[in-house]
């Protein structure tokens, strides 16, 4: 059964990336087809019921597959405005986003997780990247592109799984490139010289749009390859998918732990993004 809305506000969302197109261990409560002024999202939104670890009461969690249900959208085709607007319209104030990344550092080995704290934007400005245009002028701060409060929760959960084979790096600078082609070796080495830790094609404009929508946003990266600086062998999709598949159990365990932690404080200021309210400063136009 497909609906267009859910009776209760859904505060927490997970955006799944390559290799994490669904969360099968959760109870599906509803499937929503949401449309927005910016079009329709990458996939229907699944509402999953996650039992609160404190009360046992089911907490609704939204899940959206960034590349579509069958991975049919390339990174530059993802309708990020529609994705963020659709999630915001059902009440989402906290997003945990997953992404496969290439490693730019020896110590970040394939299958390691990274909680990035910075971004370098190497997209080409061809993806629609703002809600503020067409007469409405707005500027948001983006000095810290991720939500440090969410990052703390995520890091704690990741470290609690260290005995179960999860290796987590607490910080890192994420380079976001346009793609869909991977980098040249000269580019890969340049990003290393800039201090880049990992690289993907997906955190932007998602993180910028989430900030504009006053939604707390944290990405969890899983390394699926060493980018081409490392070897003479080029990165390929089989490599990315292979590591993703082999480590998907850890990714699911990780997200389960994060959802436990966030559901336990579903109504806290952190999850309801109270700290982001009123951040938007309008410069004029339609207000
Ligand atoms: N996603 C996964 N691996 C990647 C890489 N090496 N470069 C860019 N995006 C990626």
CSV table of C-alpha atoms and ligand atoms in Angstrom, one decimal:
chain,number,residue,atom,x,y,z
A,1,UNK,CA,0.0,0.0,0.0
A,2,UNK,CA,1.4,3.4,-1.0
A,3,UNK,CA,0.3,6.6,0.9
A,4,UNK,CA,1.2,10.2,0.5
A,5,UNK,CA,1.5,11.1,4.1
A,6,UNK,CA,2.1,9.5,7.6
A,7,UNK,CA,-0.1,10.4,10.5
A,8,UNK,CA,2.7,11.3,12.9
A,9,UNK,CA,5.7,13.5,12.3
A,10,UNK,CA,8.8,11.5,11.5
A,11,UNK,CA,11.9,13.2,13.0
A,12,UNK,CA,14.7,10.9,12.0
A,13,UNK,CA,15.7,9.9,8.5
A,14,UNK,CA,18.4,7.6,7.0
A,15,UNK,CA,19.6,8.3,3.4
A,16,UNK,CA,21.1,5.1,2.0
A,17,UNK,CA,23.8,5.2,-0.6
A,18,UNK,CA,25.4,2.7,-2.9
A,19,UNK,CA,25.1,-0.8,-1.4
A,20,UNK,CA,22.6,0.3,1.2
A,21,UNK,CA,19.4,0.6,-0.8
A,22,UNK,CA,17.2,-0.7,2.0
A,23,UNK,CA,17.2,-1.6,5.7
A,24,UNK,CA,15.7,-5.1,5.6
A,25,UNK,CA,15.9,-5.8,9.3
A,26,UNK,CA,13.3,-3.1,10.2
A,27,UNK,CA,9.5,-3.4,10.2
A,28,UNK,CA,8.0,-1.5,7.3
A,29,UNK,CA,5.1,0.6,8.5
A,30,UNK,CA,4.3,2.6,5.4
A,31,UNK,CA,5.5,3.5,1.9
A,32,UNK,CA,5.1,7.1,1.0
A,33,UNK,CA,5.1,8.7,-2.5
A,34,UNK,CA,5.7,12.3,-1.7
A,35,UNK,CA,5.8,15.1,-4.3
A,36,UNK,CA,7.4,18.5,-3.8
A,37,UNK,CA,7.6,21.8,-5.7
A,38,UNK,CA,11.1,20.5,-6.6
A,39,UNK,CA,9.8,17.3,-8.1
A,40,UNK,CA,9.7,13.7,-6.8
A,41,UNK,CA,12.4,12.2,-4.6
A,42,UNK,CA,14.9,9.4,-5.7
A,43,UNK,CA,12.6,6.7,-4.3
A,44,UNK,CA,9.4,6.3,-2.3
A,45,UNK,CA,10.1,7.0,1.4
A,46,UNK,CA,9.9,3.9,3.6
A,47,UNK,CA,8.6,4.5,7.1
A,48,UNK,CA,10.2,1.9,9.3
A,49,UNK,CA,9.3,1.2,12.9
A,50,UNK,CA,12.2,1.1,15.2
A,51,UNK,CA,11.5,0.0,18.8
A,52,UNK,CA,12.7,2.6,21.3
A,53,UNK,CA,15.4,1.0,23.4
A,54,UNK,CA,14.0,2.8,26.5
A,55,UNK,CA,10.2,2.3,26.1
A,56,UNK,CA,9.9,-0.4,23.5
A,57,UNK,CA,7.4,1.9,21.7
A,58,UNK,CA,7.9,2.0,17.9
A,59,UNK,CA,9.6,5.1,16.7
A,60,UNK,CA,9.0,5.9,13.0
A,61,UNK,CA,12.2,6.3,10.9
A,62,UNK,CA,12.2,7.5,7.3
A,63,UNK,CA,14.4,5.7,4.8
A,64,UNK,CA,15.3,7.1,1.3
A,65,UNK,CA,17.5,5.4,-1.2
A,66,UNK,CA,19.6,8.1,-2.8
A,67,UNK,CA,20.3,6.4,-6.1
A,68,UNK,CA,16.7,5.0,-6.5
A,69,UNK,CA,15.3,1.6,-5.6
A,70,UNK,CA,17.5,-0.2,-8.2
A,71,UNK,CA,20.5,2.2,-8.3
A,72,UNK,CA,19.2,3.9,-11.5
A,73,UNK,CA,20.3,7.4,-10.6
A,74,UNK,CA,23.9,8.5,-11.2
A,75,UNK,CA,25.3,10.9,-8.6
A,76,UNK,CA,24.7,14.0,-10.8
A,77,UNK,CA,21.1,12.9,-11.4
A,78,UNK,CA,20.0,12.6,-7.8
A,79,UNK,CA,17.1,15.0,-7.1
A,80,UNK,CA,18.5,16.4,-3.9
A,81,UNK,CA,16.2,19.3,-3.6
A,82,UNK,CA,13.1,17.0,-3.8
A,83,UNK,CA,14.8,14.5,-1.4
A,84,UNK,CA,15.4,17.1,1.3
A,85,UNK,CA,12.1,18.9,0.7
A,86,UNK,CA,10.2,15.6,0.9
A,87,UNK,CA,11.9,14.5,4.1
A,88,UNK,CA,11.3,18.0,5.7
A,89,UNK,CA,7.6,17.9,4.7
A,90,UNK,CA,7.0,14.7,6.7
A,91,UNK,CA,8.7,16.2,9.8
A,92,UNK,CA,12.4,15.2,9.4
A,93,UNK,CA,14.9,17.2,11.5
A,94,UNK,CA,17.8,14.8,11.6
A,95,UNK,CA,19.4,12.9,8.7
A,96,UNK,CA,22.0,10.2,8.9
A,97,UNK,CA,23.4,9.8,5.4
A,98,UNK,CA,25.4,6.8,4.2
A,99,UNK,CA,28.0,6.9,1.4
A,100,UNK,CA,30.6,4.7,-0.1
A,101,UNK,CA,33.9,6.6,-0.4
A,102,UNK,CA,37.4,6.2,-1.9
A,103,UNK,CA,40.3,6.5,0.6
A,104,UNK,CA,42.9,9.3,0.2
A,105,UNK,CA,44.9,8.1,3.2
A,106,UNK,CA,46.9,5.0,3.8
A,107,UNK,CA,45.4,4.6,7.3
A,108,UNK,CA,41.8,4.6,6.0
A,109,UNK,CA,41.6,1.1,4.7
A,110,UNK,CA,38.8,-0.3,2.6
A,111,UNK,CA,35.9,-1.3,4.8
A,112,UNK,CA,36.8,1.3,7.5
A,113,UNK,CA,34.2,3.9,8.5
A,114,UNK,CA,34.8,7.6,8.7
A,115,UNK,CA,32.7,10.3,10.3
A,116,UNK,CA,33.8,13.3,8.3
A,117,UNK,CA,33.8,16.8,9.8
A,118,UNK,CA,34.7,18.8,6.8
A,119,UNK,CA,34.0,19.0,3.0
A,120,UNK,CA,35.9,20.3,0.0
A,121,UNK,CA,33.4,21.1,-2.8
A,122,UNK,CA,34.7,19.8,-6.2
A,123,UNK,CA,31.3,19.5,-7.8
A,124,UNK,CA,30.9,21.6,-11.0
A,125,UNK,CA,27.9,23.8,-10.1
A,126,UNK,CA,25.7,21.9,-12.5
A,127,UNK,CA,23.5,20.3,-9.8
A,128,UNK,CA,20.6,22.4,-8.4
A,129,UNK,CA,22.3,23.3,-5.1
A,130,UNK,CA,20.0,25.7,-3.2
A,131,UNK,CA,16.3,26.4,-2.2
A,132,UNK,CA,17.0,30.1,-2.3
A,133,UNK,CA,16.5,31.6,-5.7
A,134,UNK,CA,13.8,33.0,-7.9
A,135,UNK,CA,13.2,36.1,-5.7
A,136,UNK,CA,14.1,34.6,-2.4
A,137,UNK,CA,17.6,35.4,-1.2
A,138,UNK,CA,19.1,33.5,1.7
A,139,UNK,CA,22.5,32.7,3.1
A,140,UNK,CA,23.3,29.9,5.6
A,141,UNK,CA,26.5,29.3,7.5
A,142,UNK,CA,28.4,26.2,6.3
A,143,UNK,CA,31.7,26.6,8.2
A,144,UNK,CA,31.0,23.2,9.8
A,145,UNK,CA,29.0,21.3,7.2
A,146,UNK,CA,28.1,18.5,9.5
A,147,UNK,CA,26.2,18.4,12.8
A,148,UNK,CA,28.7,18.0,15.6
A,149,UNK,CA,26.1,16.9,18.1
A,150,UNK,CA,25.0,14.0,15.7
A,151,UNK,CA,28.7,13.3,15.0
A,152,UNK,CA,29.3,12.7,18.7
A,153,UNK,CA,26.4,10.1,18.9
A,154,UNK,CA,27.6,8.4,15.7
A,155,UNK,CA,31.2,8.1,16.9
A,156,UNK,CA,30.2,6.6,20.2
A,157,UNK,CA,28.0,4.0,18.4
A,158,UNK,CA,30.8,3.2,15.9
A,159,UNK,CA,33.3,2.7,18.7
A,160,UNK,CA,30.9,0.5,20.6
A,161,UNK,CA,31.1,-1.9,17.7
A,162,UNK,CA,34.9,-2.0,17.5
A,163,UNK,CA,34.9,-5.5,19.0
A,164,UNK,CA,32.7,-6.7,16.2
A,165,UNK,CA,35.0,-5.7,13.4
A,166,UNK,CA,34.0,-2.1,12.9
A,167,UNK,CA,37.0,0.3,12.5
A,168,UNK,CA,36.0,4.0,12.8
A,169,UNK,CA,37.9,7.2,12.1
A,170,UNK,CA,36.5,10.0,14.1
A,171,UNK,CA,37.2,12.9,11.7
A,172,UNK,CA,38.1,13.5,8.2
A,173,UNK,CA,37.9,15.9,5.3
A,174,UNK,CA,35.6,14.6,2.6
A,175,UNK,CA,36.2,15.7,-1.0
A,176,UNK,CA,33.0,15.8,-3.1
A,177,UNK,CA,33.7,15.5,-6.8
A,178,UNK,CA,31.3,15.7,-9.7
A,179,UNK,CA,31.9,12.3,-11.3
A,180,UNK,CA,30.5,10.0,-12.6
A,181,UNK,CA,34.1,9.3,-13.8
A,182,UNK,CA,36.6,8.7,-11.0
A,183,UNK,CA,39.5,11.1,-10.5
A,184,UNK,CA,42.8,11.3,-12.4
A,185,UNK,CA,46.0,10.4,-10.5
A,186,UNK,CA,47.0,14.1,-10.5
A,187,UNK,CA,43.7,15.1,-9.0
A,188,UNK,CA,43.8,12.3,-6.4
A,189,UNK,CA,47.3,13.5,-5.4
A,190,UNK,CA,46.1,17.1,-5.3
A,191,UNK,CA,43.3,16.2,-3.0
A,192,UNK,CA,45.8,14.5,-0.7
A,193,UNK,CA,48.0,17.6,-0.7
A,194,UNK,CA,44.9,19.6,0.4
A,195,UNK,CA,44.4,17.3,3.4
A,196,UNK,CA,41.5,15.3,2.0
A,197,UNK,CA,40.8,12.0,3.8
A,198,UNK,CA,38.1,10.4,1.6
A,199,UNK,CA,36.3,11.2,-1.6
A,200,UNK,CA,32.7,10.7,-2.9
A,201,UNK,CA,30.2,12.2,-5.4
A,202,UNK,CA,27.2,12.4,-3.1
A,203,UNK,CA,27.5,14.6,0.0
A,204,UNK,CA,26.8,17.7,-2.0
A,205,UNK,CA,24.4,19.4,-2.6
A,206,UNK,CA,22.6,17.1,-0.1
A,207,UNK,CA,24.4,18.6,3.0
A,208,UNK,CA,23.9,22.2,1.8
A,209,UNK,CA,20.2,21.7,1.2
A,210,UNK,CA,19.8,20.0,4.6
A,211,UNK,CA,21.4,23.0,6.2
A,212,UNK,CA,19.1,25.4,4.3
A,213,UNK,CA,16.1,23.3,5.5
A,214,UNK,CA,17.4,23.5,9.1
A,215,UNK,CA,17.9,19.8,9.3
A,216,UNK,CA,20.8,18.3,11.3
A,217,UNK,CA,22.9,16.3,8.9
A,218,UNK,CA,25.8,13.8,9.5
A,219,UNK,CA,27.3,11.5,6.9
A,220,UNK,CA,28.8,8.1,7.7
A,221,UNK,CA,31.3,7.1,5.1
A,222,UNK,CA,32.5,3.6,4.3
A,223,UNK,CA,35.7,3.2,2.4
A,224,UNK,CA,35.3,0.9,-0.6
A,225,UNK,CA,38.6,1.4,-2.3
A,226,UNK,CA,41.9,3.3,-2.2
A,227,UNK,CA,41.4,6.1,-4.8
A,228,UNK,CA,43.9,5.9,-7.7
A,229,UNK,CA,46.8,7.7,-6.0
A,230,UNK,CA,47.5,4.5,-4.2
A,231,UNK,CA,48.0,1.9,-6.9
A,232,UNK,CA,48.5,1.4,-10.5
A,233,UNK,CA,45.1,-0.3,-10.6
A,234,UNK,CA,42.2,2.1,-11.3
A,235,UNK,CA,39.1,2.2,-9.0
A,236,UNK,CA,36.2,0.4,-10.6
A,237,UNK,CA,32.6,-0.2,-9.7
A,238,UNK,CA,33.1,-3.9,-8.9
A,239,UNK,CA,35.7,-2.9,-6.3
A,240,UNK,CA,33.3,-0.4,-4.7
A,241,UNK,CA,30.3,-2.8,-4.8
A,242,UNK,CA,32.4,-5.8,-3.6
A,243,UNK,CA,33.6,-4.1,-0.4
A,244,UNK,CA,30.2,-2.6,0.2
A,245,UNK,CA,28.5,-6.0,0.0
A,246,UNK,CA,31.1,-7.7,2.1
A,247,UNK,CA,30.8,-5.0,4.8
A,248,UNK,CA,27.0,-4.3,4.6
A,249,UNK,CA,26.4,-6.3,7.7
A,250,UNK,CA,28.6,-3.9,9.7
A,251,UNK,CA,26.9,-1.0,8.0
A,252,UNK,CA,23.5,-2.3,9.1
A,253,UNK,CA,24.7,-3.0,12.6
A,254,UNK,CA,26.2,0.5,12.8
A,255,UNK,CA,23.0,2.2,11.6
A,256,UNK,CA,21.0,0.0,14.1
A,257,UNK,CA,23.1,1.3,16.9
A,258,UNK,CA,22.8,4.9,15.8
A,259,UNK,CA,19.0,4.6,15.5
A,260,UNK,CA,18.8,3.1,19.0
A,261,UNK,CA,20.7,6.1,20.3
A,262,UNK,CA,18.7,8.6,18.4
A,263,UNK,CA,15.3,7.0,19.1
A,264,UNK,CA,16.1,7.1,22.8
A,265,UNK,CA,16.1,10.8,22.5
A,266,UNK,CA,13.6,11.3,19.7
A,267,UNK,CA,12.2,14.4,21.3
A,268,UNK,CA,15.4,15.9,22.5
A,269,UNK,CA,16.7,19.2,21.2
A,270,UNK,CA,19.4,17.4,19.3
A,271,UNK,CA,17.1,15.2,17.3
A,272,UNK,CA,14.5,18.0,16.7
A,273,UNK,CA,17.4,20.3,15.6
A,274,UNK,CA,16.4,23.1,17.9
A,275,UNK,CA,19.9,24.5,17.5
A,276,UNK,CA,19.4,25.1,13.8
A,277,UNK,CA,16.1,26.9,14.1
A,278,UNK,CA,16.3,30.6,13.0
A,279,UNK,CA,19.7,30.1,11.4
A,280,UNK,CA,18.4,31.2,8.1
A,281,UNK,CA,19.0,34.8,7.5
A,282,UNK,CA,17.0,36.3,4.6
A,283,UNK,CA,18.7,39.0,2.7
A,284,UNK,CA,15.5,40.3,1.1
A,285,UNK,CA,13.1,39.3,-1.6
A,286,UNK,CA,10.0,37.3,-0.7
A,287,UNK,CA,10.1,36.7,3.1
B,1,LIG,N1,32.9,6.5,-4.3
B,1,LIG,C1,33.5,5.3,-3.9
B,1,LIG,N2,34.8,5.3,-4.2
B,1,LIG,C2,35.1,6.5,-4.8
B,1,LIG,C3,36.2,7.1,-5.4
B,1,LIG,N3,37.4,6.5,-5.4
B,1,LIG,N4,36.1,8.4,-5.9
B,1,LIG,C4,34.9,9.0,-5.9
B,1,LIG,N5,33.8,8.5,-5.4
B,1,LIG,C5,33.9,7.2,-4.8
